[in-house]
MMTF fields as JSON, N, C-alpha, C and O atoms, coordinates in Angstrom:
{
  "mmtfVersion": "1.0.0",
  "mmtfProducer": "UNKNOWN",
  "numBonds": 499,
  "numAtoms": 500,
  "numGroups": 125,
  "numChains": 1,
  "numModels": 1,
  "chainsPerModel": [1],
  "groupsPerChain": [125],
  "chainIdList": ["A"],
  "bondAtomList": [4, 2, 8, 6, 12, 10, 16, 14, 20, 18, 24, 22, 28, 26, 32, 30, 36, 34, 40, 38, 44, 42, 48, 46, 52, 50, 56, 54, 60, 58, 64, 62, 68, 66, 72, 70, 76, 74, 80, 78, 84, 82, 88, 86, 92, 90, 96, 94, 100, 98, 104, 102, 108, 106, 112, 110, 116, 114, 120, 118, 124, 122, 128, 126, 132, 130, 136, 134, 140, 138, 144, 142, 148, 146, 152, 150, 156, 154, 160, 158, 164, 162, 168, 166, 172, 170, 176, 174, 180, 178, 184, 182, 188, 186, 192, 190, 196, 194, 200, 198, 204, 202, 208, 206, 212, 210, 216, 214, 220, 218, 224, 222, 228, 226, 232, 230, 236, 234, 240, 238, 244, 242, 248, 246, 252, 250, 256, 254, 260, 258, 264, 262, 268, 266, 272, 270, 276, 274, 280, 278, 284, 282, 288, 286, 292, 290, 296, 294, 300, 298, 304, 302, 308, 306, 312, 310, 316, 314, 320, 318, 324, 322, 328, 326, 332, 330, 336, 334, 340, 338, 344, 342, 348, 346, 352, 350, 356, 354, 360, 358, 364, 362, 368, 366, 372, 370, 376, 374, 380, 378, 384, 382, 388, 386, 392, 390, 396, 394, 400, 398, 404, 402, 408, 406, 412, 410, 416, 414, 420, 418, 424, 422, 428, 426, 432, 430, 436, 434, 440, 438, 444, 442, 448, 446, 452, 450, 456, 454, 460, 458, 464, 462, 468, 466, 472, 470, 476, 474, 480, 478, 484, 482, 488, 486, 492, 490, 496, 494],
  "bondOrderList": [1, 1, 1, 1, 1, 1, 1, 1, 1, 1, 1, 1, 1, 1, 1, 1, 1, 1, 1, 1, 1, 1, 1, 1, 1, 1, 1, 1, 1, 1, 1, 1, 1, 1, 1, 1, 1, 1, 1, 1, 1, 1, 1, 1, 1, 1, 1, 1, 1, 1, 1, 1, 1, 1, 1, 1, 1, 1, 1, 1, 1, 1, 1, 1, 1, 1, 1, 1, 1, 1, 1, 1, 1, 1, 1, 1, 1, 1, 1, 1, 1, 1, 1, 1, 1, 1, 1, 1, 1, 1, 1, 1, 1, 1, 1, 1, 1, 1, 1, 1, 1, 1, 1, 1, 1, 1, 1, 1, 1, 1, 1, 1, 1, 1, 1, 1, 1, 1, 1, 1, 1, 1, 1, 1],
  "groupList": [{"groupName": "GLN", "atomNameList": ["N", "CA", "C", "O"], "elementList": ["N", "C", "C", "O"], "formalChargeList": [0, 0, 0, 0], "bondAtomList": [1, 0, 2, 1, 3, 2], "bondOrderList": [1, 1, 2], "singleLetterCode": "Q", "chemCompType": "L-PEPTIDE LINKING"}, {"groupName": "VAL", "atomNameList": ["N", "CA", "C", "O"], "elementList": ["N", "C", "C", "O"], "formalChargeList": [0, 0, 0, 0], "bondAtomList": [1, 0, 2, 1, 3, 2], "bondOrderList": [1, 1, 2], "singleLetterCode": "V", "chemCompType": "L-PEPTIDE LINKING"}, {"groupName": "LEU", "atomNameList": ["N", "CA", "C", "O"], "elementList": ["N", "C", "C", "O"], "formalChargeList": [0, 0, 0, 0], "bondAtomList": [1, 0, 2, 1, 3, 2], "bondOrderList": [1, 1, 2], "singleLetterCode": "L", "chemCompType": "L-PEPTIDE LINKING"}, {"groupName": "GLU", "atomNameList": ["N", "CA", "C", "O"], "elementList": ["N", "C", "C", "O"], "formalChargeList": [0, 0, 0, 0], "bondAtomList": [1, 0, 2, 1, 3, 2], "bondOrderList": [1, 1, 2], "singleLetterCode": "E", "chemCompType": "L-PEPTIDE LINKING"}, {"groupName": "SER", "atomNameList": ["N", "CA", "C", "O"], "elementList": ["N", "C", "C", "O"], "formalChargeList": [0, 0, 0, 0], "bondAtomList": [1, 0, 2, 1, 3, 2], "bondOrderList": [1, 1, 2], "singleLetterCode": "S", "chemCompType": "L-PEPTIDE LINKING"}, {"groupName": "GLY", "atomNameList": ["N", "CA", "C", "O"], "elementList": ["N", "C", "C", "O"], "formalChargeList": [0, 0, 0, 0], "bondAtomList": [1, 0, 2, 1, 3, 2], "bondOrderList": [1, 1, 2], "singleLetterCode": "G", "chemCompType": "PEPTIDE LINKING"}, {"groupName": "ALA", "atomNameList": ["N", "CA", "C", "O"], "elementList": ["N", "C", "C", "O"], "formalChargeList": [0, 0, 0, 0], "bondAtomList": [1, 0, 2, 1, 3, 2], "bondOrderList": [1, 1, 2], "singleLetterCode": "A", "chemCompType": "L-PEPTIDE LINKING"}, {"groupName": "ARG", "atomNameList": ["N", "CA", "C", "O"], "elementList": ["N", "C", "C", "O"], "formalChargeList": [0, 0, 0, 0], "bondAtomList": [1, 0, 2, 1, 3, 2], "bondOrderList": [1, 1, 2], "singleLetterCode": "R", "chemCompType": "L-PEPTIDE LINKING"}, {"groupName": "CYS", "atomNameList": ["N", "CA", "C", "O"], "elementList": ["N", "C", "C", "O"], "formalChargeList": [0, 0, 0, 0], "bondAtomList": [1, 0, 2, 1, 3, 2], "bondOrderList": [1, 1, 2], "singleLetterCode": "C", "chemCompType": "L-PEPTIDE LINKING"}, {"groupName": "ILE", "atomNameList": ["N", "CA", "C", "O"], "elementList": ["N", "C", "C", "O"], "formalChargeList": [0, 0, 0, 0], "bondAtomList": [1, 0, 2, 1, 3, 2], "bondOrderList": [1, 1, 2], "singleLetterCode": "I", "chemCompType": "L-PEPTIDE LINKING"}, {"groupName": "PHE", "atomNameList": ["N", "CA", "C", "O"], "elementList": ["N", "C", "C", "O"], "formalChargeList": [0, 0, 0, 0], "bondAtomList": [1, 0, 2, 1, 3, 2], "bondOrderList": [1, 1, 2], "singleLetterCode": "F", "chemCompType": "L-PEPTIDE LINKING"}, {"groupName": "ASN", "atomNameList": ["N", "CA", "C", "O"], "elementList": ["N", "C", "C", "O"], "formalChargeList": [0, 0, 0, 0], "bondAtomList": [1, 0, 2, 1, 3, 2], "bondOrderList": [1, 1, 2], "singleLetterCode": "N", "chemCompType": "L-PEPTIDE LINKING"}, {"groupName": "HIS", "atomNameList": ["N", "CA", "C", "O"], "elementList": ["N", "C", "C", "O"], "formalChargeList": [0, 0, 0, 0], "bondAtomList": [1, 0, 2, 1, 3, 2], "bondOrderList": [1, 1, 2], "singleLetterCode": "H", "chemCompType": "L-PEPTIDE LINKING"}, {"groupName": "MET", "atomNameList": ["N", "CA", "C", "O"], "elementList": ["N", "C", "C", "O"], "formalChargeList": [0, 0, 0, 0], "bondAtomList": [1, 0, 2, 1, 3, 2], "bondOrderList": [1, 1, 2], "singleLetterCode": "M", "chemCompType": "L-PEPTIDE LINKING"}, {"groupName": "TRP", "atomNameList": ["N", "CA", "C", "O"], "elementList": ["N", "C", "C", "O"], "formalChargeList": [0, 0, 0, 0], "bondAtomList": [1, 0, 2, 1, 3, 2], "bondOrderList": [1, 1, 2], "singleLetterCode": "W", "chemCompType": "L-PEPTIDE LINKING"}, {"groupName": "PRO", "atomNameList": ["N", "CA", "C", "O"], "elementList": ["N", "C", "C", "O"], "formalChargeList": [0, 0, 0, 0], "bondAtomList": [1, 0, 2, 1, 3, 2], "bondOrderList": [1, 1, 2], "singleLetterCode": "P", "chemCompType": "L-PEPTIDE LINKING"}, {"groupName": "ASP", "atomNameList": ["N", "CA", "C", "O"], "elementList": ["N", "C", "C", "O"], "formalChargeList": [0, 0, 0, 0], "bondAtomList": [1, 0, 2, 1, 3, 2], "bondOrderList": [1, 1, 2], "singleLetterCode": "D", "chemCompType": "L-PEPTIDE LINKING"}, {"groupName": "THR", "atomNameList": ["N", "CA", "C", "O"], "elementList": ["N", "C", "C", "O"], "formalChargeList": [0, 0, 0, 0], "bondAtomList": [1, 0, 2, 1, 3, 2], "bondOrderList": [1, 1, 2], "singleLetterCode": "T", "chemCompType": "L-PEPTIDE LINKING"}, {"groupName": "TYR", "atomNameList": ["N", "CA", "C", "O"], "elementList": ["N", "C", "C", "O"], "formalChargeList": [0, 0, 0, 0], "bondAtomList": [1, 0, 2, 1, 3, 2], "bondOrderList": [1, 1, 2], "singleLetterCode": "Y", "chemCompType": "L-PEPTIDE LINKING"}, {"groupName": "LYS", "atomNameList": ["N", "CA", "C", "O"], "elementList": ["N", "C", "C", "O"], "formalChargeList": [0, 0, 0, 0], "bondAtomList": [1, 0, 2, 1, 3, 2], "bondOrderList": [1, 1, 2], "singleLetterCode": "K", "chemCompType": "L-PEPTIDE LINKING"}],
  "groupTypeList": [0, 1, 0, 2, 1, 3, 4, 5, 5, 5, 4, 6, 0, 6, 5, 5, 6, 2, 7, 2, 4, 8, 4, 9, 10, 5, 1, 11, 12, 13, 4, 1, 8, 13, 5, 14, 10, 7, 0, 6, 15, 5, 0, 3, 7, 3, 4, 6, 6, 11, 9, 16, 5, 15, 5, 7, 4, 17, 18, 6, 16, 4, 6, 19, 5, 7, 10, 17, 9, 4, 7, 16, 16, 6, 11, 11, 17, 2, 18, 2, 0, 13, 11, 13, 2, 19, 15, 3, 16, 17, 5, 17, 18, 18, 8, 1, 7, 6, 6, 17, 7, 10, 4, 15, 8, 4, 9, 7, 15, 5, 16, 18, 16, 18, 14, 5, 0, 5, 9, 0, 1, 17, 1, 4, 4],
  "groupIdList": [1, 2, 3, 4, 5, 6, 7, 8, 9, 10, 11, 12, 13, 14, 15, 16, 17, 18, 19, 20, 21, 22, 23, 24, 25, 26, 27, 28, 29, 30, 31, 32, 33, 34, 35, 36, 37, 38, 39, 40, 41, 42, 43, 44, 45, 46, 47, 48, 49, 50, 51, 52, 53, 54, 55, 56, 57, 58, 59, 60, 61, 62, 63, 64, 65, 66, 67, 68, 69, 70, 71, 72, 73, 74, 75, 76, 77, 78, 79, 80, 81, 82, 83, 84, 85, 86, 87, 88, 89, 90, 91, 92, 93, 94, 95, 96, 97, 98, 99, 100, 101, 102, 103, 104, 105, 106, 107, 108, 109, 110, 111, 112, 113, 114, 115, 116, 117, 118, 119, 120, 121, 122, 123, 124, 125],
  "secStructList": [7, 7, 3, 3, 3, 3, 3, 7, 7, 3, 3, 3, 3, 6, 6, 7, 7, 3, 3, 3, 3, 3, 3, 3, 3, 1, 7, 1, 7, 7, 7, 1, 7, 3, 3, 3, 3, 3, 3, 7, 6, 6, 1, 7, 7, 3, 3, 3, 3, 3, 3, 7, 6, 6, 7, 7, 3, 3, 3, 7, 6, 6, 6, 6, 6, 6, 3, 3, 3, 3, 3, 3, 4, 4, 4, 6, 3, 3, 3, 3, 3, 3, 7, 1, 7, 7, 4, 4, 4, 7, 3, 3, 3, 3, 3, 3, 3, 7, 1, 1, 7, 7, 1, 1, 7, 7, 7, 7, 4, 4, 4, 7, 7, 3, 3, 7, 7, 7, 3, 3, 3, 3, 3, 3, 7],
  "xCoordList": [20.248, 18.944, 18.53, 18.605, 18.095, 17.694, 16.287, 15.375, 16.132, 14.84, 14.603, 15.493, 13.386, 13.01, 11.873, 10.882, 12.016, 11.019, 10.606, 11.408, 9.331, 8.81, 8.282, 7.87, 8.302, 7.707, 7.302, 7.738, 6.461, 6.112, 4.792, 4.424, 4.065, 2.773, 1.752, 2.083, 0.52, -0.543, -1.557, -1.758, -2.201, -3.266, -2.848, -2.084, -3.363, -3.09, -4.265, -5.036, -4.387, -5.392, -4.853, -3.641, -5.734, -5.318, -4.539, -4.933, -3.42, -2.548, -1.447, -0.517, -1.547, -0.549, 0.638, 0.817, 1.444, 2.679, 2.905, 2.483, 3.568, 4.026, 5.403, 5.737, 6.189, 7.502, 7.599, 7.481, 7.814, 7.998, 9.491, 10.315, 9.809, 11.187, 11.224, 10.255, 12.329, 12.517, 13.925, 14.913, 13.999, 15.29, 15.595, 14.755, 16.798, 17.177, 18.263, 19.335, 17.968, 18.885, 19.459, 18.824, 20.659, 21.269, 21.949, 22.192, 22.268, 22.965, 24.19, 24.259, 25.153, 26.345, 26.56, 27.629, 25.556, 25.633, 24.234, 23.268, 24.15, 22.856, 22.904, 22.13, 23.796, 24.05, 23.247, 23.726, 22.026, 21.101, 19.824, 19.644, 18.939, 17.667, 16.817, 16.661, 16.286, 15.337, 14.201, 14.34, 13.093, 11.986, 10.79, 10.84, 9.71, 8.438, 7.335, 7.146, 6.623, 5.419, 4.222, 4.346, 3.09, 1.869, 0.734, 0.712, -0.22, -1.389, -2.631, -2.803, -3.49, -4.776, -5.768, -5.585, -6.804, -7.797, -8.366, -8.831, -8.328, -8.897, -8.046, -8.474, -6.841, -5.982, -4.668, -4.313, -3.96, -2.666, -1.586, -1.729, -0.521, 0.613, 1.252, 1.395, 1.631, 2.298, 3.52, 3.562, 4.506, 5.699, 5.409, 4.901, 5.729, 5.568, 6.884, 6.886, 7.985, 9.294, 10.385, 10.207, 11.515, 12.65, 13.954, 13.969, 15.03, 16.338, 17.38, 17.362, 18.297, 19.272, 20.567, 20.664, 21.558, 22.798, 23.477, 23.851, 23.65, 24.274, 23.403, 23.863, 22.149, 21.281, 20.289, 19.673, 20.13, 19.148, 17.762, 17.566, 16.817, 15.463, 14.462, 14.644, 13.412, 12.305, 11.005, 10.955, 9.962, 8.687, 7.534, 7.605, 6.473, 5.233, 4.748, 5.01, 4.04, 3.536, 2.706, 2.752, 1.958, 1.086, 1.874, 1.338, 3.146, 3.973, 4.951, 5.499, 5.168, 6.148, 5.79, 4.639, 6.799, 6.604, 6.067, 6.021, 5.657, 5.1, 5.894, 6.028, 6.416, 7.149, 8.646, 9.06, 9.442, 10.895, 11.436, 11.214, 12.153, 12.793, 14.254, 14.909, 14.747, 16.147, 16.63, 15.845, 17.918, 18.448, 19.63, 20.311, 19.841, 20.978, 21.841, 21.554, 22.897, 23.727, 24.423, 24.624, 24.786, 25.506, 24.636, 25.131, 23.337, 22.415, 21.466, 20.507, 21.742, 20.924, 19.434, 18.642, 19.07, 17.684, 17.231, 17.958, 16.026, 15.382, 14.213, 13.526, 13.991, 12.913, 12.003, 12.39, 10.78, 9.866, 9.155, 8.303, 9.511, 8.833, 7.658, 7.833, 6.472, 5.257, 4.611, 4.162, 4.571, 3.966, 2.716, 2.468, 1.937, 0.697, -0.112, -0.532, -0.325, -1.008, -2.43, -3.1, -2.863, -4.206, -4.905, -4.239, -6.229, -6.937, -6.549, -6.547, -6.221, -5.84, -4.457, -4.052, -3.731, -2.48, -2.711, -1.772, -3.944, -4.285, -3.955, -4.238, -3.35, -3.034, -1.964, -1.54, -1.544, -0.456, 0.833, 0.899, 1.843, 3.126, 4.16, 4.292, 4.887, 5.88, 7.269, 7.455, 8.213, 9.627, 10.173, 9.888, 10.945, 11.462, 12.945, 13.469, 13.592, 15.018, 15.3, 14.791, 16.113, 16.525, 17.738, 18.506, 17.902, 19.06, 20.264, 21.402, 20.026, 21.119, 21.066, 20.046, 22.222, 22.304, 21.761, 22.163, 20.867, 20.451, 20.032, 19.682, 20.075, 19.718, 19.213, 19.811, 18.134, 17.398, 16.595, 16.418, 16.124, 15.337, 14.022, 13.444, 13.582, 12.34, 11.144, 11.263, 9.997, 8.755, 7.865, 6.701, 8.41, 7.64, 7.869, 9.015, 6.805, 6.978, 7.842, 8.607, 7.724, 8.451, 9.953, 10.675, 10.436, 11.877, 12.54, 13.758, 11.764, 12.308, 12.208, 11.164, 13.315, 13.434, 13.033, 12.616, 13.158, 12.905, 11.833, 11.862, 10.888, 9.757, 9.578, 9.783, 9.19, 8.764, 7.365, 6.738, 6.886, 5.569, 4.441, 3.278, 4.785, 3.779, 3.326, 3.269, 3.007, 2.541, 1.404, 1.445, 0.393, -0.816, -0.652, -0.142, -1.095, -1.198, -2.637, -3.17, -3.256, -4.636, -4.713, -4.31, -5.232, -5.357, -6.834, -7.531, -7.296, -8.705, -8.879, -8.005, -10.019, -10.293, -10.89, -11.18],
  "yCoordList": [-37.206, -37.192, -35.751, -34.903, -35.481, -34.132, -33.848, -34.66, -32.707, -32.308, -30.841, -30.008, -30.527, -29.16, -28.751, -29.471, -27.61, -27.151, -25.728, -24.797, -25.578, -24.26, -23.502, -24.096, -22.194, -21.324, -20.017, -19.704, -19.255, -17.924, -17.801, -16.702, -18.883, -18.781, -18.133, -17.65, -18.128, -17.544, -16.852, -17.216, -15.844, -15.129, -13.698, -13.085, -13.184, -11.804, -11.281, -12.048, -9.991, -9.337, -9.193, -9.129, -9.144, -8.87, -7.559, -6.564, -7.587, -6.428, -6.453, -5.648, -7.375, -7.484, -8.331, -8.651, -8.688, -9.425, -10.503, -10.374, -11.546, -12.607, -13.049, -12.953, -13.532, -14.071, -15.491, -15.73, -16.427, -17.818, -18.113, -17.594, -18.945, -19.393, -20.911, -21.57, -21.454, -22.905, -23.197, -22.87, -23.81, -24.228, -25.632, -26.529, -25.809, -27.078, -27.728, -27.16, -28.921, -29.641, -30.858, -31.427, -31.241, -32.441, -32.233, -33.196, -30.962, -30.671, -29.82, -29.14, -29.873, -29.048, -28.1, -27.5, -27.956, -26.967, -26.617, -27.324, -25.498, -25.027, -24.908, -24.148, -25.644, -25.452, -26.39, -26.822, -26.7, -27.444, -26.629, -25.639, -27.045, -26.336, -26.499, -27.595, -25.395, -25.374, -24.444, -23.599, -24.61, -23.755, -23.903, -24.529, -23.3, -23.321, -23.766, -23.183, -24.804, -25.21, -24.786, -24.589, -24.652, -24.365, -25.179, -25.564, -25.43, -26.22, -25.584, -25.514, -25.123, -24.57, -25.715, -26.772, -25.527, -26.587, -27.081, -26.293, -28.396, -28.99, -28.865, -29.254, -28.323, -28.144, -28.899, -29.319, -29.059, -29.728, -28.779, -27.557, -29.381, -28.577, -27.892, -28.483, -26.642, -25.902, -25.194, -24.811, -25.032, -24.319, -22.827, -22.241, -22.22, -20.777, -20.054, -19.007, -20.628, -20.005, -21.03, -21.954, -20.863, -21.719, -20.947, -19.877, -21.504, -20.87, -21.954, -22.977, -21.737, -22.77, -22.529, -21.583, -23.394, -23.301, -21.949, -21.389, -21.397, -20.066, -18.918, -17.779, -19.208, -18.161, -17.561, -16.536, -18.187, -17.678, -18.154, -19.314, -17.238, -17.551, -17.476, -16.718, -18.269, -18.218, -18.258, -18.77, -17.713, -17.559, -17.982, -17.882, -18.454, -18.649, -17.282, -16.262, -17.277, -16.002, -15.263, -14.036, -16.01, -15.396, -14.776, -13.969, -15.15, -14.661, -13.57, -12.87, -13.425, -12.446, -11.043, -10.617, -10.331, -8.957, -8.83, -7.731, -9.96, -9.921, -10.779, -10.419, -11.903, -12.825, -12.715, -12.448, -12.925, -12.966, -14.142, -14.26, -15.015, -16.148, -15.788, -15.153, -16.201, -15.927, -17.007, -17.814, -17.01, -18.009, -17.432, -16.511, -18.0, -17.667, -18.918, -19.836, -18.945, -20.14, -20.444, -21.609, -19.417, -19.641, -20.326, -21.056, -20.079, -20.641, -21.684, -22.087, -22.123, -23.17, -22.868, -23.696, -21.66, -21.22, -20.669, -19.938, -21.029, -20.555, -19.67, -19.943, -18.601, -17.666, -17.464, -17.682, -17.04, -16.571, -15.343, -15.448, -14.191, -12.955, -12.765, -12.706, -12.67, -12.543, -11.201, -10.949, -10.355, -9.025, -8.931, -9.782, -7.901, -7.66, -8.943, -9.339, -9.582, -10.861, -10.747, -9.723, -11.845, -11.934, -13.148, -14.082, -13.146, -14.323, -15.614, -16.681, -15.532, -16.742, -17.267, -18.327, -16.552, -17.071, -18.025, -18.649, -18.136, -19.035, -20.475, -20.943, -21.175, -22.574, -23.049, -22.323, -24.274, -24.841, -24.682, -25.049, -24.141, -23.882, -24.885, -25.13, -25.455, -26.477, -26.016, -25.541, -26.158, -25.942, -27.239, -28.323, -27.137, -28.335, -28.174, -27.067, -29.318, -29.346, -30.563, -31.656, -30.358, -31.469, -32.164, -31.557, -33.434, -34.181, -34.015, -34.142, -33.73, -33.604, -32.234, -31.545, -31.866, -30.564, -30.643, -31.521, -29.753, -29.6, -28.152, -27.454, -27.72, -26.342, -26.293, -26.923, -25.567, -24.76, -25.631, -26.828, -25.023, -25.767, -26.233, -25.56, -27.386, -27.959, -27.347, -26.883, -27.361, -26.953, -28.157, -28.004, -29.361, -30.578, -31.082, -31.224, -31.35, -31.814, -33.066, -33.215, -33.965, -35.231, -35.103, -36.058, -33.944, -33.751, -33.309, -33.135, -33.127, -32.711, -33.854, -34.49, -34.092, -35.272, -35.028, -35.951, -33.802, -33.496, -32.411, -31.412, -32.642, -31.741, -31.416, -32.26, -30.168, -29.832, -30.354, -30.944, -30.136, -30.654, -29.782, -30.184, -28.598, -27.683, -26.696, -27.014, -25.502, -24.458, -23.696, -23.418, -23.363, -22.751, -21.246, -20.569, -20.742, -19.307, -19.014, -19.616, -18.09, -17.718, -16.216, -15.431, -15.829, -14.414, -14.092, -14.692, -13.154, -12.771, -11.458, -10.591, -11.35, -10.154, -9.036, -7.961],
  "zCoordList": [-19.517, -20.156, -20.419, -19.53, -21.64, -22.008, -21.481, -21.64, -20.864, -20.325, -20.637, -20.464, -21.102, -21.434, -20.505, -20.374, -19.871, -18.903, -19.259, -19.191, -19.643, -20.014, -18.809, -17.813, -18.916, -17.9, -18.558, -19.666, -17.863, -18.337, -19.042, -19.456, -19.195, -19.844, -18.932, -17.849, -19.376, -18.574, -19.439, -20.598, -18.869, -19.561, -19.859, -19.113, -20.958, -21.338, -22.135, -22.711, -22.16, -22.992, -24.403, -24.605, -25.363, -26.736, -26.769, -26.162, -27.497, -27.555, -26.517, -26.572, -25.568, -24.522, -24.935, -26.11, -23.949, -24.22, -23.164, -22.015, -23.576, -22.67, -23.139, -24.32, -22.197, -22.537, -22.012, -20.81, -22.92, -22.54, -22.407, -23.16, -21.448, -21.256, -21.281, -20.903, -21.72, -21.741, -21.239, -21.895, -20.082, -19.537, -20.041, -19.967, -20.549, -21.17, -20.328, -20.122, -19.85, -18.976, -19.697, -20.585, -19.303, -19.864, -21.198, -21.925, -21.545, -22.8, -22.497, -21.473, -23.412, -23.22, -24.384, -24.505, -25.245, -26.312, -26.763, -26.478, -27.48, -27.989, -29.516, -30.099, -30.16, -31.589, -32.485, -33.533, -32.065, -32.919, -33.035, -32.325, -33.931, -34.071, -32.818, -32.279, -32.385, -31.268, -31.649, -32.533, -30.98, -31.356, -30.448, -29.389, -30.911, -30.199, -31.164, -32.232, -30.763, -31.459, -30.608, -29.399, -31.241, -30.497, -31.054, -32.224, -30.161, -30.559, -29.979, -28.762, -30.858, -30.44, -30.28, -30.883, -29.488, -29.284, -30.597, -31.421, -30.789, -31.979, -33.23, -34.317, -33.082, -34.247, -34.069, -32.968, -35.179, -35.129, -34.605, -34.637, -34.13, -33.694, -34.89, -35.961, -34.692, -35.759, -35.199, -34.029, -36.059, -35.645, -35.575, -36.532, -34.452, -34.308, -34.636, -35.284, -34.182, -34.41, -34.156, -33.362, -34.832, -34.552, -34.756, -35.364, -34.245, -34.347, -34.559, -33.874, -35.512, -35.798, -35.02, -34.239, -35.24, -34.505, -34.591, -33.56, -35.807, -35.927, -35.437, -35.364, -35.1, -34.563, -35.536, -35.245, -36.687, -37.651, -37.231, -36.87, -37.287, -36.823, -37.971, -38.924, -37.863, -38.804, -38.014, -36.896, -38.613, -37.933, -38.83, -40.055, -38.194, -38.912, -39.388, -38.751, -40.51, -41.027, -39.977, -39.89, -39.192, -38.184, -37.035, -36.276, -36.906, -35.802, -36.216, -35.364, -37.496, -37.973, -37.534, -37.631, -37.049, -36.611, -35.197, -34.644, -34.604, -33.247, -32.265, -31.096, -32.729, -31.868, -32.156, -33.284, -31.115, -31.265, -30.479, -29.274, -31.181, -30.524, -30.26, -31.086, -29.105, -28.77, -27.818, -27.321, -27.575, -26.654, -25.882, -26.333, -24.724, -23.876, -23.796, -23.027, -24.594, -24.663, -23.342, -22.999, -22.612, -21.36, -20.316, -19.457, -20.402, -19.412, -19.982, -19.325, -21.218, -21.851, -21.755, -21.305, -22.187, -22.101, -23.436, -24.109, -23.803, -25.031, -24.629, -23.645, -25.399, -25.083, -26.282, -27.43, -25.981, -27.016, -26.466, -25.584, -26.99, -26.626, -27.564, -28.781, -27.007, -27.804, -27.503, -26.385, -28.505, -28.38, -29.233, -30.087, -28.998, -29.774, -29.873, -30.96, -28.749, -28.722, -29.26, -29.118, -29.885, -30.45, -29.839, -29.391, -29.816, -29.283, -30.0, -29.386, -31.283, -32.013, -31.627, -32.103, -30.779, -30.242, -29.081, -28.585, -28.654, -27.555, -27.901, -29.004, -26.945, -27.157, -26.19, -25.29, -26.399, -25.621, -26.41, -27.583, -25.776, -26.421, -25.918, -24.719, -26.876, -26.56, -26.994, -28.114, -26.12, -26.444, -27.042, -26.532, -28.106, -28.772, -29.076, -29.199, -29.191, -29.531, -30.399, -30.149, -31.413, -32.268, -31.663, -30.917, -31.991, -31.492, -32.395, -31.944, -33.67, -34.621, -35.279, -35.271, -35.854, -36.503, -37.922, -38.686, -38.282, -39.663, -39.86, -38.909, -41.099, -41.421, -42.853, -43.726, -43.128, -42.154, -41.192, -41.416, -40.145, -39.166, -39.8, -40.653, -39.36, -39.858, -39.12, -37.986, -39.791, -39.138, -38.877, -38.508, -39.068, -38.845, -37.425, -36.999, -36.695, -35.307, -35.201, -34.248, -36.176, -36.107, -36.209, -35.923, -36.612, -36.757, -35.465, -35.422, -34.423, -33.129, -32.137, -31.986, -31.474, -30.633, -29.185, -28.485, -28.747, -27.342, -27.248, -27.967, -26.339, -26.165, -24.692, -23.819, -24.434, -23.093, -22.833, -23.713, -21.635, -21.257, -21.79, -21.775, -22.258, -22.779, -21.714, -20.526, -22.167, -21.26, -21.926, -23.124, -21.136, -21.68, -21.824, -20.931, -22.966, -23.216, -23.613, -24.545, -22.902, -23.189, -23.405, -22.547, -24.554, -24.894, -25.049, -25.868, -24.265, -24.302, -25.064, -25.07, -25.69, -26.504, -25.671, -26.197]
}
């Protein structure tokens, strides 16, 4: 059974940094689309960043230049390094993984089969 477990969230000041980690259990490869969605209070979930099998990454416009998605294939772990944080980055962040290979990665929540439980990120001004 595939299980995604996020860690590393918390609180930060505007301009600060946080690094999210997602440990992925029950898989033997990392060659499908994976990513991070976020949901601010009262808003829909949106894709913040994703990475495909060959390692190509894409970002939401609001995350470009500040966030970096990466993965450690040997340890089945996905990361999101978030720098220059802004109050509007506040929300619940979800690690996601697709069950099948497709490219480019989708930004639609419904295209991802596995979700973590979510982790809170709060950025204060």
